Amino acid sequence: ALLGQSFLIQWRLDRGFDGSHVLTARVQLPATRDSAAARTAAFDEILTRIRQRSGVRAVGLSDAIPLGGSERRFASTAREPGREPRTISALLREVTPGYFAAIGMRVSAGRVLADGDTLNGELVAVVNRTFARRYLGAAPVGELLPVAIENTRDDVQKWKIVGVLDDVLRGN
C-alpha cells in the first residue's frame, strides 16, 4: 500500500513539463561527422525530416532530457573589472530552439530560443526560476550574465537572458 501511495504521489507531482505525447530517442552520429559543421548539418537534417512527419507539432534536440539521469554541471567565477568575482554553479543543457515546445516546458517570463539564436550571433540563454532567483534577481529578462566557463581564462563572456522557465524535476 505504501509503495502504491508513493507511486501515485510521484505520478501526480508537477514535474515542470508535460511529457505526454512526447517521444525521445538517443542519437549517436557516426565518427565521420567529426567537425562541428558536419554534426550541425546532420542534426539539422534529422530535425527537418522529423518536422515533415504527419502529426508532429514540435521537434527539438537536447544533450539531456528531464528525468533522464545524465547531468552536466558548470561552475564559473566571472571576474569583471572593478567588481568582486561572482561564482555561478548550475546544471547546463544545450538545446535547439524547438526543444522547450517539444518537451512541454512552461515559460514564466520572456521567450524561449529562436532559430536566429546561434553561437555566431548574440550569446543568449534561457534559465529556470531557481537560477534566476539565485543569481539574477526579480527581473532577469534582458540581464547580462557574465560567465567564464573555463575558470583559468580571464575573458568573460556576457550571455543575455532572454527567458525564464518553470523549474523542472531532475532525475537524480
mmCIF file of C-alpha atoms in Angstrom:
data_model
loop_
_atom_site.group_PDB
_atom_site.id
_atom_site.type_symbol
_atom_site.label_atom_id
_atom_site.label_comp_id
_atom_site.label_asym_id
_atom_site.label_seq_id
_atom_site.Cartn_x
_atom_site.Cartn_y
_atom_site.Cartn_z
ATOM 1 C CA ALA A 1 0.000 0.000 0.000
ATOM 2 C CA LEU A 2 2.839 2.379 0.854
ATOM 3 C CA LEU A 3 4.544 1.653 -2.472
ATOM 4 C CA GLY A 4 1.289 2.283 -4.345
ATOM 5 C CA GLN A 5 0.675 5.525 -2.465
ATOM 6 C CA SER A 6 4.242 6.712 -3.175
ATOM 7 C CA PHE A 7 3.776 5.896 -6.862
ATOM 8 C CA LEU A 8 0.543 7.937 -7.021
ATOM 9 C CA ILE A 9 2.171 10.897 -5.296
ATOM 10 C CA GLN A 10 5.045 10.844 -7.789
ATOM 11 C CA TRP A 11 2.646 10.396 -10.706
ATOM 12 C CA ARG A 12 0.609 13.463 -9.718
ATOM 13 C CA LEU A 13 3.645 15.613 -8.937
ATOM 14 C CA ASP A 14 4.147 18.667 -11.146
ATOM 15 C CA ARG A 15 7.358 17.888 -12.989
ATOM 16 C CA GLY A 16 7.584 21.311 -14.666
ATOM 17 C CA PHE A 17 6.972 19.900 -18.140
ATOM 18 C CA ASP A 18 4.293 17.954 -19.990
ATOM 19 C CA GLY A 19 5.770 14.680 -21.151
ATOM 20 C CA SER A 20 2.537 13.331 -22.605
ATOM 21 C CA HIS A 21 2.710 12.648 -26.337
ATOM 22 C CA VAL A 22 6.488 13.096 -26.284
ATOM 23 C CA LEU A 23 8.851 10.659 -27.974
ATOM 24 C CA THR A 24 12.546 10.745 -27.153
ATOM 25 C CA ALA A 25 15.450 8.987 -28.790
ATOM 26 C CA ARG A 26 19.199 8.942 -28.314
ATOM 27 C CA VAL A 27 21.105 9.830 -31.481
ATOM 28 C CA GLN A 28 24.724 8.860 -31.989
ATOM 29 C CA LEU A 29 26.363 10.253 -35.112
ATOM 30 C CA PRO A 30 28.973 8.235 -36.989
ATOM 31 C CA ALA A 31 32.639 9.082 -36.432
ATOM 32 C CA THR A 32 32.767 10.569 -39.938
ATOM 33 C CA ARG A 33 30.763 13.529 -38.593
ATOM 34 C CA ASP A 34 33.684 14.772 -36.527
ATOM 35 C CA SER A 35 33.552 18.505 -37.215
ATOM 36 C CA ALA A 36 31.070 20.889 -35.617
ATOM 37 C CA ALA A 37 29.770 21.864 -39.062
ATOM 38 C CA ALA A 38 29.180 18.223 -40.052
ATOM 39 C CA ARG A 39 27.376 17.490 -36.778
ATOM 40 C CA THR A 40 25.219 20.612 -37.123
ATOM 41 C CA ALA A 41 24.282 19.670 -40.697
ATOM 42 C CA ALA A 42 23.380 16.118 -39.639
ATOM 43 C CA PHE A 43 21.203 17.291 -36.754
ATOM 44 C CA ASP A 44 19.530 19.922 -38.967
ATOM 45 C CA GLU A 45 18.657 17.165 -41.455
ATOM 46 C CA ILE A 46 17.253 14.955 -38.680
ATOM 47 C CA LEU A 47 15.109 17.811 -37.340
ATOM 48 C CA THR A 48 13.839 18.678 -40.832
ATOM 49 C CA ARG A 49 12.841 15.081 -41.569
ATOM 50 C CA ILE A 50 11.019 14.688 -38.261
ATOM 51 C CA ARG A 51 9.169 18.027 -38.696
ATOM 52 C CA GLN A 52 7.833 16.757 -42.037
ATOM 53 C CA ARG A 53 6.153 13.752 -40.412
ATOM 54 C CA SER A 54 2.385 13.844 -40.071
ATOM 55 C CA GLY A 55 1.154 14.766 -36.589
ATOM 56 C CA VAL A 56 4.439 16.232 -35.361
ATOM 57 C CA ARG A 57 3.832 19.529 -33.549
ATOM 58 C CA ALA A 58 7.303 20.362 -32.245
ATOM 59 C CA VAL A 59 10.820 18.979 -32.560
ATOM 60 C CA GLY A 60 13.942 19.737 -30.592
ATOM 61 C CA LEU A 61 17.287 18.352 -29.593
ATOM 62 C CA SER A 62 18.999 18.396 -26.222
ATOM 63 C CA ASP A 63 22.086 16.914 -24.693
ATOM 64 C CA ALA A 64 19.841 15.587 -21.867
ATOM 65 C CA ILE A 65 16.146 15.276 -21.058
ATOM 66 C CA PRO A 66 14.245 15.893 -17.816
ATOM 67 C CA LEU A 67 14.363 12.875 -15.529
ATOM 68 C CA GLY A 68 16.871 11.379 -17.965
ATOM 69 C CA GLY A 69 19.596 10.698 -15.452
ATOM 70 C CA SER A 70 22.544 12.429 -17.144
ATOM 71 C CA GLU A 71 23.831 15.616 -15.620
ATOM 72 C CA ARG A 72 26.352 18.178 -16.817
ATOM 73 C CA ARG A 73 27.278 20.973 -14.456
ATOM 74 C CA PHE A 74 29.307 24.086 -14.850
ATOM 75 C CA ALA A 75 30.864 26.375 -12.310
ATOM 76 C CA SER A 76 32.200 29.768 -13.210
ATOM 77 C CA THR A 77 33.884 32.564 -11.379
ATOM 78 C CA ALA A 78 33.385 35.589 -13.564
ATOM 79 C CA ARG A 79 35.933 38.319 -12.955
ATOM 80 C CA GLU A 80 34.783 41.719 -14.179
ATOM 81 C CA PRO A 81 36.950 44.814 -13.849
ATOM 82 C CA GLY A 82 36.009 46.842 -10.782
ATOM 83 C CA ARG A 83 33.668 44.171 -9.334
ATOM 84 C CA GLU A 84 34.006 41.307 -6.893
ATOM 85 C CA PRO A 85 34.313 37.862 -8.547
ATOM 86 C CA ARG A 86 30.901 36.233 -8.980
ATOM 87 C CA THR A 87 30.710 32.459 -8.638
ATOM 88 C CA ILE A 88 27.923 30.685 -10.515
ATOM 89 C CA SER A 89 27.178 26.961 -10.314
ATOM 90 C CA ALA A 90 24.365 25.268 -12.212
ATOM 91 C CA LEU A 91 23.266 22.433 -14.475
ATOM 92 C CA LEU A 92 23.942 23.148 -18.122
ATOM 93 C CA ARG A 93 21.825 21.982 -21.044
ATOM 94 C CA GLU A 94 22.436 22.600 -24.717
ATOM 95 C CA VAL A 95 19.197 22.643 -26.698
ATOM 96 C CA THR A 96 17.805 23.632 -30.071
ATOM 97 C CA PRO A 97 15.042 26.239 -30.292
ATOM 98 C CA GLY A 98 12.208 23.720 -30.636
ATOM 99 C CA TYR A 99 13.157 21.733 -27.546
ATOM 100 C CA PHE A 100 11.111 23.669 -24.974
ATOM 101 C CA ALA A 101 7.891 23.366 -27.004
ATOM 102 C CA ALA A 102 8.546 19.697 -27.781
ATOM 103 C CA ILE A 103 9.024 18.719 -24.150
ATOM 104 C CA GLY A 104 6.165 20.907 -22.927
ATOM 105 C CA MET A 105 8.151 23.226 -20.674
ATOM 106 C CA ARG A 106 6.385 26.331 -19.394
ATOM 107 C CA VAL A 107 7.775 29.840 -19.925
ATOM 108 C CA SER A 108 7.234 32.136 -16.950
ATOM 109 C CA ALA A 109 8.951 35.235 -18.387
ATOM 110 C CA GLY A 110 10.429 36.350 -21.697
ATOM 111 C CA ARG A 111 10.816 33.881 -24.541
ATOM 112 C CA VAL A 112 12.463 30.633 -25.491
ATOM 113 C CA LEU A 113 15.262 30.268 -28.009
ATOM 114 C CA ALA A 114 14.585 31.238 -31.615
ATOM 115 C CA ASP A 115 16.125 29.964 -34.850
ATOM 116 C CA GLY A 116 18.365 33.050 -35.027
ATOM 117 C CA ASP A 117 19.897 32.345 -31.614
ATOM 118 C CA THR A 118 23.177 30.721 -32.574
ATOM 119 C CA LEU A 119 26.742 30.860 -31.331
ATOM 120 C CA ASN A 120 27.507 33.055 -34.342
ATOM 121 C CA GLY A 121 25.189 35.778 -33.015
ATOM 122 C CA GLU A 122 24.461 37.310 -29.653
ATOM 123 C CA LEU A 123 25.029 34.839 -26.816
ATOM 124 C CA VAL A 124 21.624 34.168 -25.254
ATOM 125 C CA ALA A 125 20.380 31.852 -22.533
ATOM 126 C CA VAL A 126 17.132 30.644 -21.022
ATOM 127 C CA VAL A 127 17.267 29.889 -17.302
ATOM 128 C CA ASN A 128 14.905 28.364 -14.781
ATOM 129 C CA ARG A 129 13.217 30.196 -11.902
ATOM 130 C CA THR A 130 15.625 28.918 -9.266
ATOM 131 C CA PHE A 131 18.674 30.098 -11.221
ATOM 132 C CA ALA A 132 17.025 33.481 -11.899
ATOM 133 C CA ARG A 133 16.165 33.961 -8.236
ATOM 134 C CA ARG A 134 19.632 32.897 -7.028
ATOM 135 C CA TYR A 135 21.790 34.828 -9.488
ATOM 136 C CA LEU A 136 19.721 37.438 -11.349
ATOM 137 C CA GLY A 137 17.026 38.904 -9.121
ATOM 138 C CA ALA A 138 13.399 39.870 -9.720
ATOM 139 C CA ALA A 139 13.545 40.942 -13.393
ATOM 140 C CA PRO A 140 16.093 38.662 -15.105
ATOM 141 C CA VAL A 141 14.990 39.003 -18.754
ATOM 142 C CA GLY A 142 17.438 41.278 -20.524
ATOM 143 C CA GLU A 143 20.115 40.926 -17.856
ATOM 144 C CA LEU A 144 23.651 40.172 -18.981
ATOM 145 C CA LEU A 145 25.155 37.237 -17.145
ATOM 146 C CA PRO A 146 28.968 37.300 -17.019
ATOM 147 C CA VAL A 147 30.275 33.759 -17.425
ATOM 148 C CA ALA A 148 33.776 32.349 -17.742
ATOM 149 C CA ILE A 149 33.194 28.649 -18.371
ATOM 150 C CA GLU A 150 36.886 27.851 -18.099
ATOM 151 C CA ASN A 151 37.945 29.363 -14.792
ATOM 152 C CA THR A 152 41.569 29.512 -15.897
ATOM 153 C CA ARG A 153 40.648 32.130 -18.503
ATOM 154 C CA ASP A 154 40.319 35.794 -17.629
ATOM 155 C CA ASP A 155 37.962 36.606 -20.505
ATOM 156 C CA VAL A 156 34.306 36.804 -19.526
ATOM 157 C CA GLN A 157 31.503 36.182 -21.985
ATOM 158 C CA LYS A 158 28.252 38.030 -21.408
ATOM 159 C CA TRP A 159 25.157 35.908 -22.032
ATOM 160 C CA LYS A 160 21.869 37.788 -22.403
ATOM 161 C CA ILE A 161 18.982 36.181 -20.522
ATOM 162 C CA VAL A 162 16.010 36.046 -22.909
ATOM 163 C CA GLY A 163 13.655 33.815 -20.932
ATOM 164 C CA VAL A 164 12.810 32.119 -17.678
ATOM 165 C CA LEU A 165 11.245 28.657 -17.475
ATOM 166 C CA ASP A 166 9.413 26.977 -14.633
ATOM 167 C CA ASP A 167 11.676 24.634 -12.685
ATOM 168 C CA VAL A 168 11.810 21.030 -13.903
ATOM 169 C CA LEU A 169 12.360 17.962 -11.736
ATOM 170 C CA ARG A 170 15.709 16.294 -12.141
ATOM 171 C CA GLY A 171 16.123 12.560 -12.413
ATOM 172 C CA ASN A 172 18.958 12.203 -9.940
#
